[in-house]
């Protein structure tokens, strides 16, 4: 038996482990200190009442012989795919139910989609970005070219006609920088992908946090994108489903390469390796897209975005450069006084008892930057900001 040696090329996923280790060491040294985390990338508010009711009803259905259900549809129940089509309709994006695939979250599908692409494709990945894109391609042994995100391009890298790649990852709003592509810049990517027969993997996990109505929340709001892009989205941050698990992937019927519809390949992959998301969860997800449910989940999003506004306001007053926070739950700041990401982490931890995430953990271009998130409790956010002001 030979192992997949590509795994040996992966770097240890040390970022959050090292953060946790440093925090617990500090707590052991200074017992009684109250540490506040603005580093958390997980939601903290409970599920919306409409979601709970729908899941409760679904549990009851599963307990009665007349309404019990076994295996569901591979692509997801029609009621949920219809609800998602309706959600896209409000964005002026018209999808067919056959183009939507329900899954257990964006992370799984972002990794699994690579099954349908040859390993000899070169991959373009922004730096800094969500580390899953890099690791899943290293596992498959693909060649990766990094696209530099920096303050000059507002952490929104643009295509370079001299670089050829088959697969392109875009994350908008971006984790960790909070940067969002506008329609003009996204169009440049769509044009590049069409010219080069490339496929864009568009991660819109944070689309529900976009406030500016001029900014795109789906790549399909760009002309031509259905011929070159697959979109990944999730109810994790939108509806607090990080522990419930439900997401969806859109593979347009128009998207073909080498004469083969990618929708058919992905359907074949899913029917072979995946047996669907539970009925109970899909009923909960459907409720999140209902008028009443969406109003409730919006309240949670508004709560987080008010946290983001408070963080942004404090950084502005302190004269610290930052991006994000207006259309995303992430705030990406430049470490003050030329500190490295980890130096600033230690400073905040030991002097303010506040935890954030060092930017260097998201790629080489993250060095010297730092990520704060808006997913915490309001009073904790206010307290943490007071402490940051004091140091
Ligand atoms: N994409 C991005 C950019 C993320 O930040 C995350 C989670 O943090 C995911 C995808 C994965 O989300 P899910 O919980 O749907 O797997």
Coordinates of C-alpha atoms and ligand atoms in Angstrom, one line a residue:
X1 CA 0.0 0.0 0.0
X2 CA 1.4 3.4 -1.0
X3 CA 0.0 6.4 0.8
X4 CA -1.0 9.6 -1.0
X5 CA 2.4 11.4 -0.6
X6 CA 0.9 14.7 -1.5
X7 CA -0.4 14.8 2.1
X8 CA 3.2 15.0 3.3
X9 CA 3.4 18.4 1.5
X10 CA 0.7 19.9 3.7
X11 CA 1.8 22.3 6.3
X12 CA 0.6 21.6 9.8
X13 CA -2.7 23.3 10.4
X14 CA -1.2 25.1 13.4
X15 CA -3.1 28.4 13.3
X16 CA -6.1 27.9 15.5
X17 CA -4.2 25.2 17.5
X18 CA -1.4 27.6 18.3
X19 CA -3.9 30.4 19.1
X20 CA -5.6 28.0 21.6
X21 CA -2.3 26.9 23.1
X22 CA -1.1 30.5 23.6
X23 CA -4.4 31.5 25.2
X24 CA -4.4 28.5 27.6
X25 CA -0.8 29.0 28.6
X26 CA -1.5 32.7 29.3
X27 CA -4.6 31.7 31.3
X28 CA -2.5 29.3 33.4
X29 CA 0.0 32.0 34.1
X30 CA -2.6 34.7 34.9
X31 CA -5.6 32.9 36.4
X32 CA -8.6 35.1 36.9
X33 CA -7.9 37.3 33.9
X34 CA -11.0 37.6 31.7
X35 CA -10.1 36.9 28.1
X36 CA -12.4 38.1 25.3
X37 CA -12.2 36.5 21.9
X38 CA -12.7 38.5 18.8
X39 CA -10.9 35.7 16.9
X40 CA -13.9 33.4 16.6
X41 CA -15.0 32.5 13.1
X42 CA -18.1 30.7 14.4
X43 CA -21.6 32.1 15.0
X44 CA -22.7 32.6 18.6
X45 CA -26.5 33.5 18.3
X46 CA -29.1 30.7 18.5
X47 CA -31.1 29.4 15.5
X48 CA -34.1 31.4 14.4
X49 CA -37.4 30.4 15.8
X50 CA -38.8 29.6 12.4
X51 CA -36.0 27.1 11.8
X52 CA -36.5 25.5 15.2
X53 CA -40.2 25.1 14.5
X54 CA -39.7 23.6 11.1
X55 CA -37.1 21.1 12.3
X56 CA -39.3 20.2 15.2
X57 CA -42.2 19.5 12.8
X58 CA -39.9 17.4 10.7
X59 CA -38.8 15.4 13.6
X60 CA -42.4 14.7 14.4
X61 CA -43.0 13.6 10.8
X62 CA -40.1 11.2 11.1
X63 CA -41.8 9.7 14.1
X64 CA -45.1 8.8 12.3
X65 CA -45.3 5.8 9.9
X66 CA -47.4 7.9 7.4
X67 CA -44.9 10.6 7.1
X68 CA -41.6 8.9 7.8
X69 CA -38.9 9.3 5.1
X70 CA -35.8 7.3 4.4
X71 CA -33.2 8.2 1.8
X72 CA -33.9 11.6 0.2
X73 CA -33.2 12.9 -3.2
X74 CA -29.5 12.9 -4.1
X75 CA -29.5 16.6 -5.1
X76 CA -31.6 17.7 -2.2
X77 CA -35.4 17.9 -1.6
X78 CA -37.2 19.8 -4.3
X79 CA -38.9 22.1 -1.6
X80 CA -35.4 23.4 -0.6
X81 CA -34.1 23.7 -4.1
X82 CA -37.2 25.7 -5.0
X83 CA -36.7 27.9 -1.9
X84 CA -33.1 28.6 -3.1
X85 CA -34.2 29.3 -6.6
X86 CA -36.6 31.9 -5.1
X87 CA -33.8 33.4 -3.0
X88 CA -31.7 33.8 -6.2
X89 CA -34.6 35.2 -8.0
X90 CA -34.6 38.2 -5.7
X91 CA -31.0 38.8 -6.8
X92 CA -32.3 38.7 -10.4
X93 CA -30.5 35.4 -10.9
X94 CA -32.7 32.8 -12.5
X95 CA -31.7 29.2 -11.8
X96 CA -33.2 25.9 -12.6
X97 CA -33.7 23.5 -9.7
X98 CA -31.5 21.0 -11.6
X99 CA -28.6 23.4 -11.1
X100 CA -28.8 23.4 -7.3
X101 CA -27.1 20.7 -5.2
X102 CA -27.8 20.6 -1.5
X103 CA -24.8 19.5 0.7
X104 CA -23.7 19.5 4.2
X105 CA -21.8 22.8 4.0
X106 CA -19.5 24.8 1.7
X107 CA -16.3 23.3 3.0
X108 CA -17.2 19.7 1.9
X109 CA -18.3 20.8 -1.6
X110 CA -15.3 23.1 -2.1
X111 CA -13.1 20.1 -1.5
X112 CA -15.2 17.5 -3.2
X113 CA -15.7 19.4 -6.4
X114 CA -12.1 18.8 -7.2
X115 CA -13.0 15.2 -8.0
X116 CA -14.4 16.3 -11.4
X117 CA -11.3 18.2 -12.5
X118 CA -8.1 16.6 -13.8
X119 CA -5.1 16.9 -11.5
X120 CA -3.0 18.5 -14.2
X121 CA -5.0 21.8 -14.0
X122 CA -3.0 24.7 -12.7
X123 CA -4.9 26.5 -9.9
X124 CA -5.0 30.2 -9.1
X125 CA -5.6 31.0 -5.4
X126 CA -5.7 34.4 -3.8
X127 CA -3.4 35.0 -0.8
X128 CA -4.5 35.7 1.9
X129 CA -7.6 33.5 1.8
X130 CA -9.5 30.6 3.5
X131 CA -6.9 27.9 3.7
X132 CA -9.1 25.0 2.5
X133 CA -8.5 25.9 -1.2
X134 CA -4.8 25.5 -0.8
X135 CA -4.8 22.3 1.2
X136 CA -7.4 20.5 -0.9
X137 CA -5.3 21.1 -4.0
X138 CA -2.1 20.1 -2.3
X139 CA -3.8 16.8 -1.4
X140 CA -4.5 16.2 -5.1
X141 CA -1.0 17.3 -6.1
X142 CA -2.1 20.2 -8.3
X143 CA 0.2 23.1 -9.2
X144 CA -0.9 26.3 -7.3
X145 CA -0.1 29.8 -8.4
X146 CA -0.9 32.4 -5.7
X147 CA -2.5 35.8 -6.6
X148 CA -1.2 38.5 -4.4
X149 CA -3.8 40.4 -2.3
X150 CA -2.4 43.6 -0.8
X151 CA -3.3 47.1 0.2
X152 CA -2.6 48.4 -3.4
X153 CA -5.3 46.1 -4.9
X154 CA -7.5 46.3 -1.8
X155 CA -6.9 42.6 -1.3
X156 CA -8.9 42.0 -4.5
X157 CA -6.4 40.4 -7.0
X158 CA -7.3 40.8 -10.6
X159 CA -6.4 38.6 -13.6
X160 CA -3.0 38.7 -15.2
X161 CA -3.3 37.8 -18.9
X162 CA 0.2 36.3 -18.8
X163 CA -0.8 33.7 -16.2
X164 CA -2.8 30.7 -17.5
X165 CA -4.8 28.5 -15.1
X166 CA -7.6 26.0 -15.4
X167 CA -9.2 26.6 -11.9
X168 CA -9.6 29.9 -10.2
X169 CA -10.8 30.4 -6.6
X170 CA -12.6 33.7 -5.7
X171 CA -13.9 34.3 -2.2
X172 CA -16.2 37.4 -1.9
X173 CA -16.8 38.7 0.7
X174 CA -13.3 37.4 1.5
X175 CA -12.3 35.5 4.6
X176 CA -10.1 36.9 6.2
X177 CA -9.9 40.3 4.6
X178 CA -13.6 41.2 4.3
X179 CA -12.9 42.6 0.8
X180 CA -15.8 42.3 -1.7
X181 CA -15.4 42.3 -5.5
X182 CA -17.5 45.0 -7.3
X183 CA -19.3 44.1 -10.5
X184 CA -16.6 45.6 -12.7
X185 CA -13.7 43.7 -11.1
X186 CA -15.7 40.5 -11.1
X187 CA -16.5 40.9 -14.7
X188 CA -12.7 41.0 -15.4
X189 CA -12.5 37.5 -13.9
X190 CA -15.5 36.2 -15.8
X191 CA -13.9 37.5 -19.1
X192 CA -10.6 36.0 -18.2
X193 CA -12.2 32.6 -17.4
X194 CA -14.2 32.6 -20.6
X195 CA -11.1 33.5 -22.7
X196 CA -9.0 30.8 -21.1
X197 CA -11.6 28.1 -20.8
X198 CA -11.0 28.2 -17.0
X199 CA -13.6 27.5 -14.3
X200 CA -14.1 29.9 -11.4
X201 CA -15.0 28.4 -8.0
X202 CA -16.8 31.2 -6.4
X203 CA -17.2 31.0 -2.6
X204 CA -20.0 33.2 -1.5
X205 CA -20.3 31.9 2.1
X206 CA -20.6 35.4 3.4
X207 CA -22.9 36.9 0.7
X208 CA -25.7 37.6 3.3
X209 CA -23.5 40.1 5.0
X210 CA -23.2 42.4 2.0
X211 CA -25.0 45.7 2.7
X212 CA -24.1 47.8 -0.3
X213 CA -26.7 47.0 -2.9
X214 CA -24.4 47.8 -5.8
X215 CA -22.1 44.9 -4.8
X216 CA -22.7 41.5 -6.3
X217 CA -23.8 38.7 -3.9
X218 CA -23.7 36.0 -6.6
X219 CA -21.2 35.7 -9.5
X220 CA -24.2 35.0 -11.7
X221 CA -25.1 38.6 -11.5
X222 CA -22.2 39.0 -14.0
X223 CA -23.0 38.5 -17.6
X224 CA -21.4 35.2 -18.9
X225 CA -20.7 33.7 -15.4
X226 CA -23.0 30.8 -16.0
X227 CA -20.7 29.6 -18.7
X228 CA -17.6 29.7 -16.4
X229 CA -18.4 29.6 -12.7
X230 CA -19.6 27.2 -10.0
X231 CA -20.9 28.9 -6.9
X232 CA -20.7 27.6 -3.3
X233 CA -22.8 28.9 -0.5
X234 CA -23.8 27.9 3.0
X235 CA -26.3 28.5 5.7
X236 CA -23.5 28.4 8.2
X237 CA -23.0 32.1 8.7
X238 CA -26.2 33.2 7.0
X239 CA -28.5 31.3 9.4
X240 CA -26.3 30.0 12.2
X241 CA -26.0 26.5 10.7
X242 CA -22.4 25.9 11.6
X243 CA -23.4 23.0 13.8
X244 CA -26.5 22.0 11.9
X245 CA -24.7 21.7 8.6
X246 CA -26.3 22.7 5.3
X247 CA -25.0 24.4 2.2
X248 CA -25.6 24.4 -1.6
X249 CA -23.6 24.4 -4.7
X250 CA -24.8 25.8 -8.0
X251 CA -23.5 24.2 -11.2
X252 CA -25.2 25.9 -14.2
X253 CA -26.4 23.7 -17.0
X254 CA -24.7 26.0 -19.5
X255 CA -21.3 25.2 -18.0
X256 CA -19.5 22.7 -20.2
X257 CA -15.8 21.9 -20.8
X258 CA -14.6 19.7 -23.6
X259 CA -18.2 19.3 -24.6
X260 CA -19.1 17.8 -21.2
X261 CA -21.7 19.5 -18.9
X262 CA -20.0 19.9 -15.5
X263 CA -23.5 19.6 -13.9
X264 CA -23.7 16.0 -15.1
X265 CA -20.2 15.2 -13.8
X266 CA -21.0 16.7 -10.4
X267 CA -24.4 14.9 -10.2
X268 CA -22.5 11.6 -11.0
X269 CA -20.0 12.3 -8.3
X270 CA -22.6 13.2 -5.7
X271 CA -24.9 10.2 -6.5
X272 CA -21.9 7.9 -6.1
X273 CA -20.3 9.4 -3.0
X274 CA -23.0 11.3 -1.1
X275 CA -26.4 10.3 0.3
X276 CA -27.7 13.8 1.1
X277 CA -28.5 16.0 4.0
X278 CA -31.1 14.9 6.5
X279 CA -34.7 15.7 5.9
X280 CA -34.9 17.5 9.2
X281 CA -32.1 19.9 8.4
X282 CA -33.4 20.6 4.9
X283 CA -36.8 21.6 6.4
X284 CA -34.9 23.9 8.7
X285 CA -33.0 25.4 5.8
X286 CA -36.2 25.8 3.8
X287 CA -37.6 27.8 6.8
X288 CA -34.6 30.1 6.8
X289 CA -35.5 31.1 3.2
X290 CA -39.2 31.7 4.0
X291 CA -40.2 35.4 4.4
X292 CA -40.7 35.1 8.2
X293 CA -37.5 33.0 8.7
X294 CA -35.4 35.3 6.6
X295 CA -36.5 38.3 8.6
X296 CA -35.4 36.4 11.8
X297 CA -32.0 35.4 10.4
X298 CA -31.5 39.0 9.2
X299 CA -31.8 40.1 12.8
X300 CA -28.9 38.0 13.8
X301 CA -26.9 39.2 10.8
X302 CA -27.7 42.8 11.7
X303 CA -26.5 42.1 15.3
X304 CA -23.2 40.9 14.0
X305 CA -22.9 43.8 11.6
X306 CA -23.5 46.3 14.4
X307 CA -20.5 44.6 16.2
X308 CA -18.5 45.0 13.0
X309 CA -19.5 48.7 12.8
X310 CA -18.3 49.3 16.4
X311 CA -15.0 47.6 15.7
X312 CA -14.5 49.6 12.5
X313 CA -15.4 52.8 14.3
X314 CA -12.9 52.2 17.0
X315 CA -10.1 51.3 14.6
X316 CA -10.8 54.5 12.6
X317 CA -10.6 56.6 15.7
X318 CA -7.3 55.0 16.5
X319 CA -5.9 55.7 13.1
X320 CA -5.3 52.0 12.4
X321 CA -5.6 50.9 8.7
X322 CA -8.2 48.3 8.1
X323 CA -10.5 46.7 5.5
X324 CA -13.8 44.9 5.7
X325 CA -16.5 45.3 8.4
X326 CA -18.9 47.1 6.1
X327 CA -20.1 44.2 4.0
X328 CA -18.6 41.3 5.9
X329 CA -18.3 40.1 9.5
X330 CA -14.5 40.2 9.2
X331 CA -12.2 43.2 9.9
X332 CA -8.7 43.0 8.6
X333 CA -6.3 45.5 10.1
X334 CA -2.7 46.3 9.7
X335 CA -0.7 45.6 12.9
X336 CA 0.3 48.9 14.5
X337 CA 3.9 50.0 14.8
X338 CA 5.1 47.5 12.1
X339 CA 4.5 44.5 14.4
X340 CA 4.3 41.0 12.9
X341 CA 1.0 39.2 13.1
X342 CA 2.1 37.0 16.0
X343 CA 3.7 40.0 17.8
X344 CA 0.4 41.8 17.7
X345 CA -1.4 38.7 18.8
X346 CA 0.9 38.5 21.9
X347 CA 0.5 42.2 22.6
X348 CA -3.3 42.1 22.5
X349 CA -3.4 38.9 24.5
X350 CA -1.1 40.0 27.3
X351 CA -1.9 43.7 27.5
X352 CA -5.6 43.8 26.5
X353 CA -6.6 40.2 27.2
X354 CA -8.2 40.2 23.8
X355 CA -7.7 37.3 21.3
X356 CA -7.7 37.8 17.5
X357 CA -6.3 35.8 14.6
X358 CA -2.8 36.5 13.1
X359 CA -3.1 37.3 9.4
X360 CA 0.0 35.2 8.6
X361 CA -2.2 32.1 9.1
X362 CA -4.1 32.9 5.9
X363 CA -1.1 33.1 3.6
X364 CA 2.2 34.8 3.2
X365 CA 0.6 38.1 2.3
X366 CA -1.3 38.1 5.6
X367 CA 1.9 38.8 7.5
X368 CA 1.7 42.1 9.3
X369 CA -2.1 42.0 9.3
X370 CA -4.7 40.7 11.8
X371 CA -8.3 39.5 11.7
X372 CA -11.0 40.5 14.1
X373 CA -14.5 39.0 13.8
X374 CA -17.9 40.4 14.6
X375 CA -19.4 37.1 15.8
X376 CA -19.2 37.8 19.5
X377 CA -21.5 39.1 22.2
X378 CA -22.1 42.9 22.0
X379 CA -21.0 43.6 25.6
X380 CA -17.8 41.6 25.0
X381 CA -17.1 43.5 21.8
X382 CA -17.5 46.8 23.6
X383 CA -15.3 45.7 26.5
X384 CA -12.6 44.4 24.1
X385 CA -12.6 47.7 22.2
X386 CA -12.2 49.7 25.4
X387 CA -9.2 47.6 26.3
X388 CA -7.7 48.0 22.8
X389 CA -8.2 51.8 23.1
X390 CA -6.4 51.8 26.5
X391 CA -3.3 50.1 25.2
Ligands
LIG1 N1 -15.9 29.3 2.9 C1 -15.4 30.2 3.7 C2 -14.7 31.4 3.0 C3 -15.4 30.1 5.0 O1 -14.9 31.0 5.8 C4 -16.0 29.0 5.6 C5 -16.1 28.7 7.0 O2 -15.5 29.4 7.9 C6 -16.6 28.0 4.7 C7 -16.5 28.2 3.4 C8 -17.1 26.7 5.2 O3 -18.4 26.8 5.6 P1 -19.3 25.6 6.0 O4 -19.6 25.7 7.4 O5 -20.5 25.8 5.1 O6 -18.6 24.3 5.6

